[in-house]
Tab-separated table of C-alpha atoms and ligand atoms in Angstrom:
chain	number	residue	atom	x	y	z
E	647	MET	CA	-0.257	0.136	0.109
E	648	ASN	CA	1.131	3.407	-0.617
E	649	SER	CA	-1.379	5.595	1.430
E	650	ALA	CA	-0.891	8.952	2.313
E	651	LEU	CA	-2.052	9.600	5.884
E	652	GLU	CA	-3.718	12.593	6.072
E	653	THR	CA	-5.157	12.180	9.397
E	654	ALA	CA	-3.575	12.043	12.895
E	655	SER	CA	-3.735	8.616	14.562
E	656	SER	CA	-5.151	8.044	17.924
E	657	GLY	CA	-4.758	5.342	21.060
E	658	SER	CA	-4.737	5.855	24.741
E	659	LYS	CA	-1.814	5.395	27.141
E	660	ASP	CA	-2.074	4.789	30.868
E	661	GLY	CA	-0.931	7.278	33.633
E	662	ILE	CA	2.770	6.311	33.095
E	663	GLY	CA	2.555	6.599	29.103
E	664	ARG	CA	1.707	2.599	28.359
E	665	PRO	CA	-0.380	2.184	25.574
E	666	THR	CA	-3.445	0.497	26.593
E	667	MET	CA	-5.335	0.767	23.337
E	668	PRO	CA	-3.870	0.101	19.883
E	669	ALA	CA	-3.462	3.162	17.786
E	670	ARG	CA	-6.203	4.033	15.336
E	671	ARG	CA	-6.287	6.317	12.595
E	672	VAL	CA	-8.432	6.692	9.471
E	673	ALA	CA	-6.316	7.980	6.185
E	674	VAL	CA	-7.277	9.062	2.629
E	675	LEU	CA	-5.747	6.235	0.631
E	676	THR	CA	-3.513	6.837	-2.490
E	677	GLY	CA	-1.664	4.688	-5.065
E	678	ASN	CA	-2.359	0.996	-4.400
E	679	GLY	CA	-4.822	0.084	-1.646
E	680	THR	CA	-5.208	-3.498	-2.389
E	681	LEU	CA	-4.517	-4.275	1.465
E	682	PHE	CA	-7.686	-2.806	2.286
E	683	ALA	CA	-9.676	-5.346	-0.763
E	684	GLY	CA	-11.127	-7.605	1.999
E	685	PHE	CA	-13.260	-4.463	3.202
E	686	THR	CA	-15.397	-4.363	-0.040
E	687	PHE	CA	-17.059	-6.333	-2.486
E	688	ALA	CA	-15.106	-8.343	-5.057
E	689	ARG	CA	-16.632	-6.081	-7.816
E	690	PHE	CA	-14.908	-3.337	-6.469
E	691	ARG	CA	-11.795	-4.345	-5.609
E	692	HIS	CA	-10.089	-3.522	-9.008
E	693	ALA	CA	-10.676	0.367	-7.972
E	694	LEU	CA	-8.429	-0.346	-5.406
E	695	ALA	CA	-5.369	-1.549	-7.305
E	696	ALA	CA	-4.443	1.668	-8.930
E	697	MET	CA	-6.809	4.616	-7.446
E	698	ASP	CA	-6.951	7.699	-9.846
E	699	SER	CA	-8.701	10.717	-9.230
E	700	SER	CA	-12.294	9.099	-9.564
E	701	VAL	CA	-11.996	6.858	-6.554
E	702	ILE	CA	-12.336	7.961	-3.122
E	703	ALA	CA	-11.064	5.371	-0.494
E	704	ILE	CA	-10.487	5.730	3.192
E	705	GLY	CA	-8.724	3.235	5.053
E	706	ALA	CA	-8.909	2.442	8.940
E	707	ILE	CA	-5.772	1.159	10.535
E	708	VAL	CA	-5.733	-0.201	13.924
E	709	GLY	CA	-2.591	-1.267	15.759
E	710	GLY	CA	-0.783	-1.073	12.387
E	711	HIS	CA	-3.223	-3.285	10.520
E	712	PRO	CA	-6.032	-2.600	7.996
E	713	ALA	CA	-9.347	-2.578	9.874
E	714	GLY	CA	-11.943	-0.990	7.607
E	715	LEU	CA	-12.742	0.608	4.445
E	716	ALA	CA	-15.034	3.280	2.926
E	717	LEU	CA	-14.916	3.149	-0.466
E	718	GLY	CA	-16.818	5.314	-3.309
E	719	THR	CA	-16.505	7.378	-6.682
E	720	CYS	CA	-16.422	10.817	-7.392
E	721	ARG	CA	-16.892	11.691	-10.686
E	722	LYS	CA	-17.148	15.210	-12.636
E	723	GLY	CA	-20.743	15.916	-13.148
E	724	GLU	CA	-22.209	13.038	-11.364
E	725	GLY	CA	-21.381	13.638	-7.457
E	726	ALA	CA	-20.117	11.156	-5.273
E	727	GLU	CA	-21.077	7.880	-4.799
E	728	LEU	CA	-20.341	5.682	-1.446
E	729	LEU	CA	-20.115	2.098	-2.758
E	730	SER	CA	-19.168	0.050	0.575
E	731	VAL	CA	-18.308	0.547	4.109
E	732	ALA	CA	-17.264	-2.015	6.286
E	733	VAL	CA	-15.090	-2.408	9.699
E	734	ALA	CA	-13.217	-5.445	11.148
E	735	PRO	CA	-15.695	-7.261	13.284
E	736	ALA	CA	-13.413	-7.500	16.261
E	737	VAL	CA	-13.220	-3.573	16.314
E	738	ARG	CA	-17.000	-2.695	15.383
E	739	ARG	CA	-19.225	-0.444	17.597
E	740	SER	CA	-16.086	1.498	18.529
E	741	GLY	CA	-16.473	4.727	16.306
E	742	ILE	CA	-14.365	3.515	13.276
E	743	GLY	CA	-17.601	3.438	10.654
E	744	LEU	CA	-18.586	6.757	11.775
E	745	ALA	CA	-15.134	8.055	11.346
E	746	LEU	CA	-14.815	6.375	7.977
E	747	ILE	CA	-17.989	7.586	6.405
E	748	GLU	CA	-17.118	11.454	7.957
E	749	THR	CA	-13.734	11.426	6.536
E	750	TRP	CA	-14.968	9.995	3.149
E	751	ARG	CA	-17.618	12.536	2.920
E	752	GLU	CA	-15.181	15.327	3.755
E	753	GLU	CA	-12.830	14.330	1.063
E	754	ALA	CA	-16.001	14.051	-1.296
E	755	THR	CA	-16.709	17.734	-0.349
E	756	ARG	CA	-13.015	18.744	-0.683
E	757	ARG	CA	-13.042	17.059	-4.344
E	758	GLY	CA	-15.964	19.353	-5.207
E	759	SER	CA	-18.927	16.945	-4.710
E	760	ALA	CA	-22.015	18.976	-2.989
E	761	VAL	CA	-24.074	15.852	-2.479
E	762	MET	CA	-23.468	12.136	-1.748
E	763	ILE	CA	-25.294	9.195	-2.332
E	764	ALA	CA	-25.122	5.794	-1.275
E	765	ARG	CA	-27.246	2.882	-2.918
E	766	TYR	CA	-28.176	-0.272	-1.144
E	767	THR	CA	-30.507	-3.060	-0.865
E	768	ASP	CA	-32.453	-3.916	2.386
E	769	THR	CA	-31.925	-7.711	1.875
E	770	ASN	CA	-28.012	-7.492	2.265
E	771	THR	CA	-26.589	-8.853	5.610
E	772	GLY	CA	-25.464	-5.653	7.423
E	773	SER	CA	-27.933	-3.260	5.682
E	774	ALA	CA	-29.632	-2.528	8.999
E	775	ALA	CA	-26.234	-1.616	10.754
E	776	PHE	CA	-25.278	0.417	7.680
E	777	GLU	CA	-28.611	2.328	7.907
E	778	ALA	CA	-28.000	3.058	11.667
E	779	LEU	CA	-24.557	4.202	11.011
E	780	VAL	CA	-25.754	6.681	8.141
E	781	ARG	CA	-28.763	7.987	10.109
E	782	ARG	CA	-26.127	8.279	13.085
E	783	ALA	CA	-24.105	10.539	10.678
E	784	ALA	CA	-27.205	12.494	9.745
E	785	TRP	CA	-27.361	11.254	6.211
E	786	SER	CA	-31.208	11.456	4.757
E	787	GLU	CA	-33.705	8.552	5.875
E	788	PRO	CA	-33.676	5.815	2.974
E	789	VAL	CA	-35.802	6.413	-0.208
E	790	GLU	CA	-36.754	3.903	-2.674
E	791	ASP	CA	-34.185	4.666	-5.663
E	792	GLY	CA	-34.688	2.060	-8.310
E	793	LEU	CA	-34.918	-1.643	-9.217
E	794	MET	CA	-31.908	-3.791	-9.840
E	795	VAL	CA	-32.562	-6.609	-12.166
E	796	THR	CA	-30.103	-9.573	-12.286
E	797	GLY	CA	-30.624	-12.289	-14.977
E	798	ARG	CA	-29.082	-14.410	-17.545
E	799	ALA	CA	-28.378	-13.146	-20.975
E	800	GLY	CA	-30.094	-16.273	-22.698
E	801	ALA	CA	-33.259	-15.652	-20.899
E	802	MET	CA	-33.234	-12.094	-21.146
E	803	ALA	CA	-32.793	-12.070	-25.119
E	804	ASP	CA	-35.604	-14.730	-25.431
E	805	VAL	CA	-38.156	-12.917	-23.290
E	806	VAL	CA	-37.165	-9.338	-25.122
E	807	GLY	CA	-37.341	-11.310	-28.539
E	808	ALA	CA	-40.828	-12.635	-28.080
E	809	TRP	CA	-42.349	-9.100	-27.374
E	810	ARG	CA	-44.803	-8.843	-29.933
E	811	ALA	CA	-43.746	-5.019	-30.262
E	812	ILE	CA	-40.461	-6.203	-31.624
E	813	GLY	CA	-42.171	-7.486	-34.677
E	814	GLY	CA	-42.747	-3.736	-35.819
E	815	ARG	CA	-39.084	-3.434	-35.927
E	816	LEU	CA	-38.048	-6.668	-37.483
E	817	ALA	CA	-40.974	-5.428	-40.461
E	818	GLN	CA	-38.886	-2.716	-41.358
E	819	PRO	CA	-35.351	-3.713	-41.910
E	820	GLY	CA	-33.172	-1.121	-42.734
E	821	LEU	CA	-34.863	1.941	-41.257
E	822	TYR	CA	-33.245	1.181	-38.022
E	823	GLU	CA	-29.667	0.210	-37.335
E	824	TYR	CA	-28.185	-1.212	-34.150
E	825	ALA	CA	-24.337	0.466	-34.975
E	826	PRO	CA	-21.278	0.182	-32.982
E	827	VAL	CA	-20.557	3.145	-30.415
E	828	GLU	CA	-18.631	5.216	-32.584
E	829	LEU	CA	-19.430	8.984	-32.609
E	830	THR	CA	-19.509	11.473	-35.181
E	831	ASP	CA	-19.498	15.385	-34.826
E	832	ALA	CA	-23.190	15.351	-35.475
E	833	ASP	CA	-23.703	12.523	-33.024
E	834	ARG	CA	-22.312	14.520	-30.343
E	835	ALA	CA	-24.255	17.417	-31.217
E	836	ARG	CA	-27.484	15.131	-31.078
E	837	ILE	CA	-26.503	13.552	-27.763
E	838	ALA	CA	-25.864	16.784	-26.029
E	839	ASN	CA	-29.358	18.217	-27.201
E	840	TYR	CA	-30.988	14.990	-26.036
E	841	LEU	CA	-29.188	15.170	-22.701
E	842	ALA	CA	-30.629	18.615	-22.098
E	843	GLN	CA	-34.171	17.195	-22.406
E	844	PRO	CA	-36.081	16.445	-19.077
E	845	VAL	CA	-36.716	12.818	-20.227
E	846	ALA	CA	-32.894	12.423	-20.129
E	847	VAL	CA	-32.743	13.756	-16.523
E	848	ASP	CA	-29.549	12.074	-14.696
E	849	MET	CA	-28.427	10.216	-17.906
E	850	LEU	CA	-24.848	11.007	-19.099
E	851	GLY	CA	-24.817	9.495	-22.679
E	852	PRO	CA	-22.235	7.592	-24.934
E	853	ALA	CA	-19.502	10.360	-25.014
E	854	ALA	CA	-19.204	10.655	-21.076
E	855	LEU	CA	-19.596	7.122	-20.300
E	856	SER	CA	-17.052	6.113	-23.051
E	857	ASP	CA	-14.381	5.177	-20.581
E	858	ARG	CA	-16.357	2.397	-18.588
E	859	THR	CA	-18.709	1.433	-21.837
E	860	SER	CA	-17.901	-2.130	-23.162
E	861	PRO	CA	-18.385	-1.732	-27.050
E	862	ALA	CA	-19.116	-5.113	-27.350
E	863	PHE	CA	-22.255	-4.989	-25.351
E	864	SER	CA	-23.319	-1.628	-26.234
E	865	THR	CA	-24.952	-0.036	-28.985
E	866	LEU	CA	-26.201	2.940	-30.830
E	867	ILE	CA	-29.571	3.099	-32.180
E	868	ARG	CA	-29.692	4.858	-35.675
E	869	ARG	CA	-32.747	5.770	-37.885
E	870	GLU	CA	-31.912	5.922	-41.420
E	871	GLY	CA	-28.465	6.510	-39.992
E	872	VAL	CA	-29.305	9.365	-37.577
E	873	LEU	CA	-28.934	8.695	-33.717
E	874	VAL	CA	-32.031	8.313	-31.982
E	875	GLY	CA	-30.691	6.300	-29.048
E	876	TRP	CA	-28.504	4.124	-27.281
E	877	VAL	CA	-27.915	1.362	-24.943
E	878	LEU	CA	-24.519	1.347	-23.015
E	879	ALA	CA	-23.127	-1.747	-20.818
E	880	SER	CA	-19.657	-2.233	-19.210
E	881	GLU	CA	-18.426	-5.344	-18.161
E	882	MET	CA	-17.557	-5.887	-14.538
E	883	ALA	CA	-14.788	-7.373	-12.686
E	884	ASP	CA	-16.431	-10.595	-12.241
E	885	HIS	CA	-17.535	-10.547	-16.068
E	886	SER	CA	-21.298	-10.051	-15.488
E	887	ILE	CA	-22.504	-7.022	-17.801
E	888	ARG	CA	-24.215	-4.182	-16.557
E	889	TYR	CA	-26.529	-2.456	-18.944
E	890	GLU	CA	-25.846	1.262	-17.411
E	891	GLU	CA	-28.030	3.283	-19.594
E	892	ALA	CA	-30.672	3.126	-22.279
E	893	PHE	CA	-32.458	6.099	-24.231
E	894	LEU	CA	-34.496	6.388	-27.114
E	895	ASP	CA	-35.889	9.847	-28.482
E	896	PRO	CA	-39.533	10.108	-27.350
E	897	VAL	CA	-40.826	10.367	-31.012
E	898	TYR	CA	-40.125	6.875	-31.602
E	899	TRP	CA	-41.285	5.347	-28.171
E	900	HIS	CA	-43.810	2.516	-28.629
E	901	SER	CA	-42.399	1.054	-31.797
E	902	GLY	CA	-40.429	-1.576	-30.289
E	903	ILE	CA	-36.857	0.129	-31.286
E	904	ALA	CA	-35.531	0.249	-27.282
E	905	ILE	CA	-36.516	-3.561	-26.930
E	906	GLY	CA	-34.991	-4.290	-29.977
E	907	ALA	CA	-31.845	-2.763	-29.097
E	908	TYR	CA	-31.835	-4.694	-25.569
E	909	HIS	CA	-32.339	-7.817	-27.649
E	910	HIS	CA	-29.539	-6.975	-29.756
E	911	CYS	CA	-27.359	-6.580	-27.130
E	912	TYR	CA	-28.393	-9.671	-24.519
E	913	ALA	CA	-28.540	-11.816	-27.825
E	914	ARG	CA	-24.949	-10.621	-28.449
E	915	GLN	CA	-23.899	-11.223	-24.990
E	916	ALA	CA	-25.285	-14.684	-24.951
E	917	CYS	CA	-23.569	-15.386	-27.933
E	918	LEU	CA	-19.961	-14.093	-27.076
E	919	LEU	CA	-20.272	-15.024	-23.160
E	920	GLY	CA	-22.609	-17.912	-23.070
E	921	ARG	CA	-26.635	-17.764	-22.305
E	922	ASP	CA	-25.966	-18.073	-18.623
E	923	SER	CA	-23.782	-15.125	-18.606
E	924	ILE	CA	-25.232	-12.727	-15.947
E	925	ALA	CA	-26.695	-9.298	-17.121
E	926	THR	CA	-27.544	-6.744	-14.868
E	927	TYR	CA	-29.638	-3.364	-15.296
E	928	TYR	CA	-30.834	-0.828	-12.993
E	929	THR	CA	-34.099	1.248	-13.527
E	930	ASN	CA	-34.599	4.548	-11.521
E	931	SER	CA	-37.694	5.298	-9.625
E	932	THR	CA	-37.823	8.295	-11.699
E	933	ARG	CA	-38.693	6.326	-14.706
E	934	PRO	CA	-41.922	4.465	-13.490
E	935	ARG	CA	-42.670	3.262	-16.875
E	936	MET	CA	-39.617	1.213	-17.052
E	937	VAL	CA	-40.358	0.262	-13.266
E	938	ALA	CA	-43.558	-1.016	-14.084
E	939	LEU	CA	-42.180	-2.785	-17.525
E	940	THR	CA	-39.463	-4.369	-15.353
E	941	ARG	CA	-41.857	-5.819	-12.838
E	942	ARG	CA	-44.361	-6.961	-15.575
E	943	ARG	CA	-41.782	-8.453	-17.952
E	944	PHE	CA	-38.484	-9.219	-16.301
E	945	ALA	CA	-39.853	-10.543	-12.837
E	946	PRO	CA	-40.851	-13.946	-14.352
E	947	ILE	CA	-37.315	-14.805	-15.671
E	948	ALA	CA	-35.127	-13.076	-13.654
E	949	ASP	CA	-32.798	-14.528	-11.216
E	950	ARG	CA	-33.614	-11.712	-8.814
E	951	ILE	CA	-35.150	-8.270	-8.653
E	952	ASP	CA	-33.879	-5.875	-5.867
E	953	THR	CA	-35.390	-2.992	-4.871
E	954	ILE	CA	-32.665	-0.122	-4.339
E	955	LEU	CA	-32.563	2.517	-1.507
E	956	ALA	CA	-30.739	5.308	-1.182
E	957	VAL	CA	-29.402	7.543	1.363
E	958	ARG	CA	-27.961	11.070	0.808
E	959	SER	CA	-25.820	13.661	2.491
E	960	THR	CA	-24.736	17.098	2.139
E	961	GLY	CA	-21.211	18.162	2.456
E	962	ARG	CA	-21.943	19.687	5.608
E	963	ALA	CA	-20.366	18.178	8.723
E	964	THR	CA	-22.853	16.483	10.895
E	965	THR	CA	-20.514	14.651	13.695
E	966	PRO	CA	-17.703	16.684	14.729
E	967	ASP	CA	-16.505	14.221	16.975
E	968	SER	CA	-15.340	11.259	15.117
E	969	LEU	CA	-12.393	9.086	15.481
E	970	ASN	CA	-9.458	11.481	14.593
E	971	ARG	CA	-10.608	14.704	15.823
E	972	LYS	CA	-10.558	13.916	19.553
E	973	GLY	CA	-8.782	10.826	19.380
E	974	LYS	CA	-10.991	8.772	21.758
E	975	PRO	CA	-13.099	5.811	20.152
E	976	HIS	CA	-16.671	6.208	21.596
E	977	GLU	CA	-16.168	9.782	22.568
E	978	HIS	CA	-19.339	10.105	19.953
E	979	ARG	CA	-21.240	8.329	22.398
E	980	ARG	CA	-21.676	11.164	24.810
E	981	ALA	CA	-22.336	13.692	22.187
U	1817	LIG	C1	-21.850	-0.966	9.138
U	1817	LIG	C2	-20.456	-0.923	9.680
U	1817	LIG	C3	-19.552	-0.543	8.868
U	1817	LIG	C4	-20.667	-0.206	10.962
U	1817	LIG	O1	-19.175	0.140	11.532
U	1817	LIG	P1	-18.756	0.209	13.153
U	1817	LIG	O2	-17.485	0.702	13.145
U	1817	LIG	O3	-19.082	-0.709	14.034
U	1817	LIG	O4	-19.741	1.708	13.230
U	1817	LIG	P2	-19.805	2.812	14.329
U	1817	LIG	O5	-19.082	2.016	15.746
U	1817	LIG	O6	-18.930	3.790	14.210
U	1817	LIG	O7	-20.823	3.019	14.748
U	1817	LIG	C5	-21.643	4.420	15.080
U	1817	LIG	C6	-23.149	4.373	15.238
U	1817	LIG	O8	-23.864	3.750	13.928
U	1817	LIG	C7	-24.743	3.116	15.009
U	1817	LIG	N1	-24.497	1.544	14.456
U	1817	LIG	C8	-23.401	0.772	13.811
U	1817	LIG	N2	-23.567	-0.287	13.777
U	1817	LIG	C9	-24.668	-0.613	14.346
U	1817	LIG	C10	-25.555	-1.862	14.504
U	1817	LIG	N3	-24.973	-3.171	14.167
U	1817	LIG	N4	-26.783	-1.972	15.287
U	1817	LIG	C11	-26.968	-0.712	15.587
U	1817	LIG	N5	-26.731	0.666	15.134
U	1817	LIG	C12	-25.278	0.555	14.793
U	1817	LIG	C13	-24.848	3.282	16.188
U	1817	LIG	O9	-25.629	4.515	16.378
U	1817	LIG	C14	-23.376	3.847	16.476
U	1817	LIG	O10	-23.246	4.692	17.585
U	1817	LIG	P3	-22.975	3.762	18.961
U	1817	LIG	O11	-22.095	2.598	18.918
U	1817	LIG	O12	-22.549	4.863	19.955
U	1817	LIG	O13	-24.645	3.087	19.397
U	1817	LIG	C15	-20.283	-2.446	10.529
U	1817	LIG	O14	-21.127	-3.061	11.189
U	1817	LIG	C16	-19.745	-3.371	8.943
U	1817	LIG	O15	-18.858	-3.561	8.832
U	1817	LIG	N6	-20.809	-4.123	8.895
U	1817	LIG	C17	-20.407	-5.107	7.873
U	1817	LIG	C18	-20.367	-4.536	6.352
U	1817	LIG	C19	-21.639	-4.061	5.887
U	1817	LIG	O16	-22.698	-4.574	5.779
U	1817	LIG	N7	-21.477	-2.600	5.522
U	1817	LIG	C20	-22.600	-2.109	4.714
U	1817	LIG	C21	-23.236	-2.197	3.288
U	1817	LIG	S1	-21.803	-1.685	2.160
């Protein structure tokens, strides 16, 4: 690990200066943070190997050993997202988790984020502790944020392929094309125009997502050569494919075109990675049509559909007595 310790260490001593409690500290990690990889989910571990400016990793060190991690991202234009927080079981309930998320929040603020979000499912073991922790740190109460669908590429392709709506598209070969994600200047201008519309709220588009888009599993939707939509996917560290974003010009809604695009991508995934390869997609609560469609169409074939909850924080300090500032674990109990 090559970590820049930006915070002071704590620990306590008895009357004649002998340590009675291992020194504890939390630190902003930089460089290679893989010593802390055991404190996050497998799918996020690659982010610790070579941390770029989009990664915010805060490590907890107790007695010289890694003892916890708060990991998240902070991307320009997207705000900050806390992806995971975990503390070694032996040192839980001593203020480390709180110190981790407070330091993570401070670091996100320092890097320009005004709002931080954390998404989770209430079916995860640990969600109750996590909710109690963020409540303690004065984050918002949880709200439903969307649905996460996990299924198999082959079954997903079969389901969308069997939709009646898709027949309309298949009856018009040549009119629509599912094209590689290669953007012309005209495409970029159209994308910017689409992203400015309310229907595309919170979307990032093919240009901004290009660094994490996996071309083999993504497509642009063209109508007579003109870009009218996209389906963008990325390959996760566990080789599952996450469908990140889909957009279609509202003029062409109800034409089966978007379904056709998904069919195209799922079928290609099934072909390249196998029918049983995992495909996930997330649908946001702000898109009720998609949520309803997901429940109706995908629930019968999905491996699982998780309700995603979100908590949010502003950049304001809420617990001024976290681990490093006063140096005494549990001091926050007396606040
Ligand atoms: C969630 C977790 C990170 C909390 O870490 P921690 O170091 O124990 O948290 P803290 O000691 O800083 O707790 C601060 C406050 O949060 C609340 N809290 C934390 N864990 C709690 C729990 N298990 N039950 C109830 N409240 C809890 C309490 O208000 C606590 O203050 P208190 O001890 O004075 O009552 C830890 O339980 C953990 O690693 N869990 C497993 C991983 C996980 O599930 N992470 C969440 C999903 S990514």
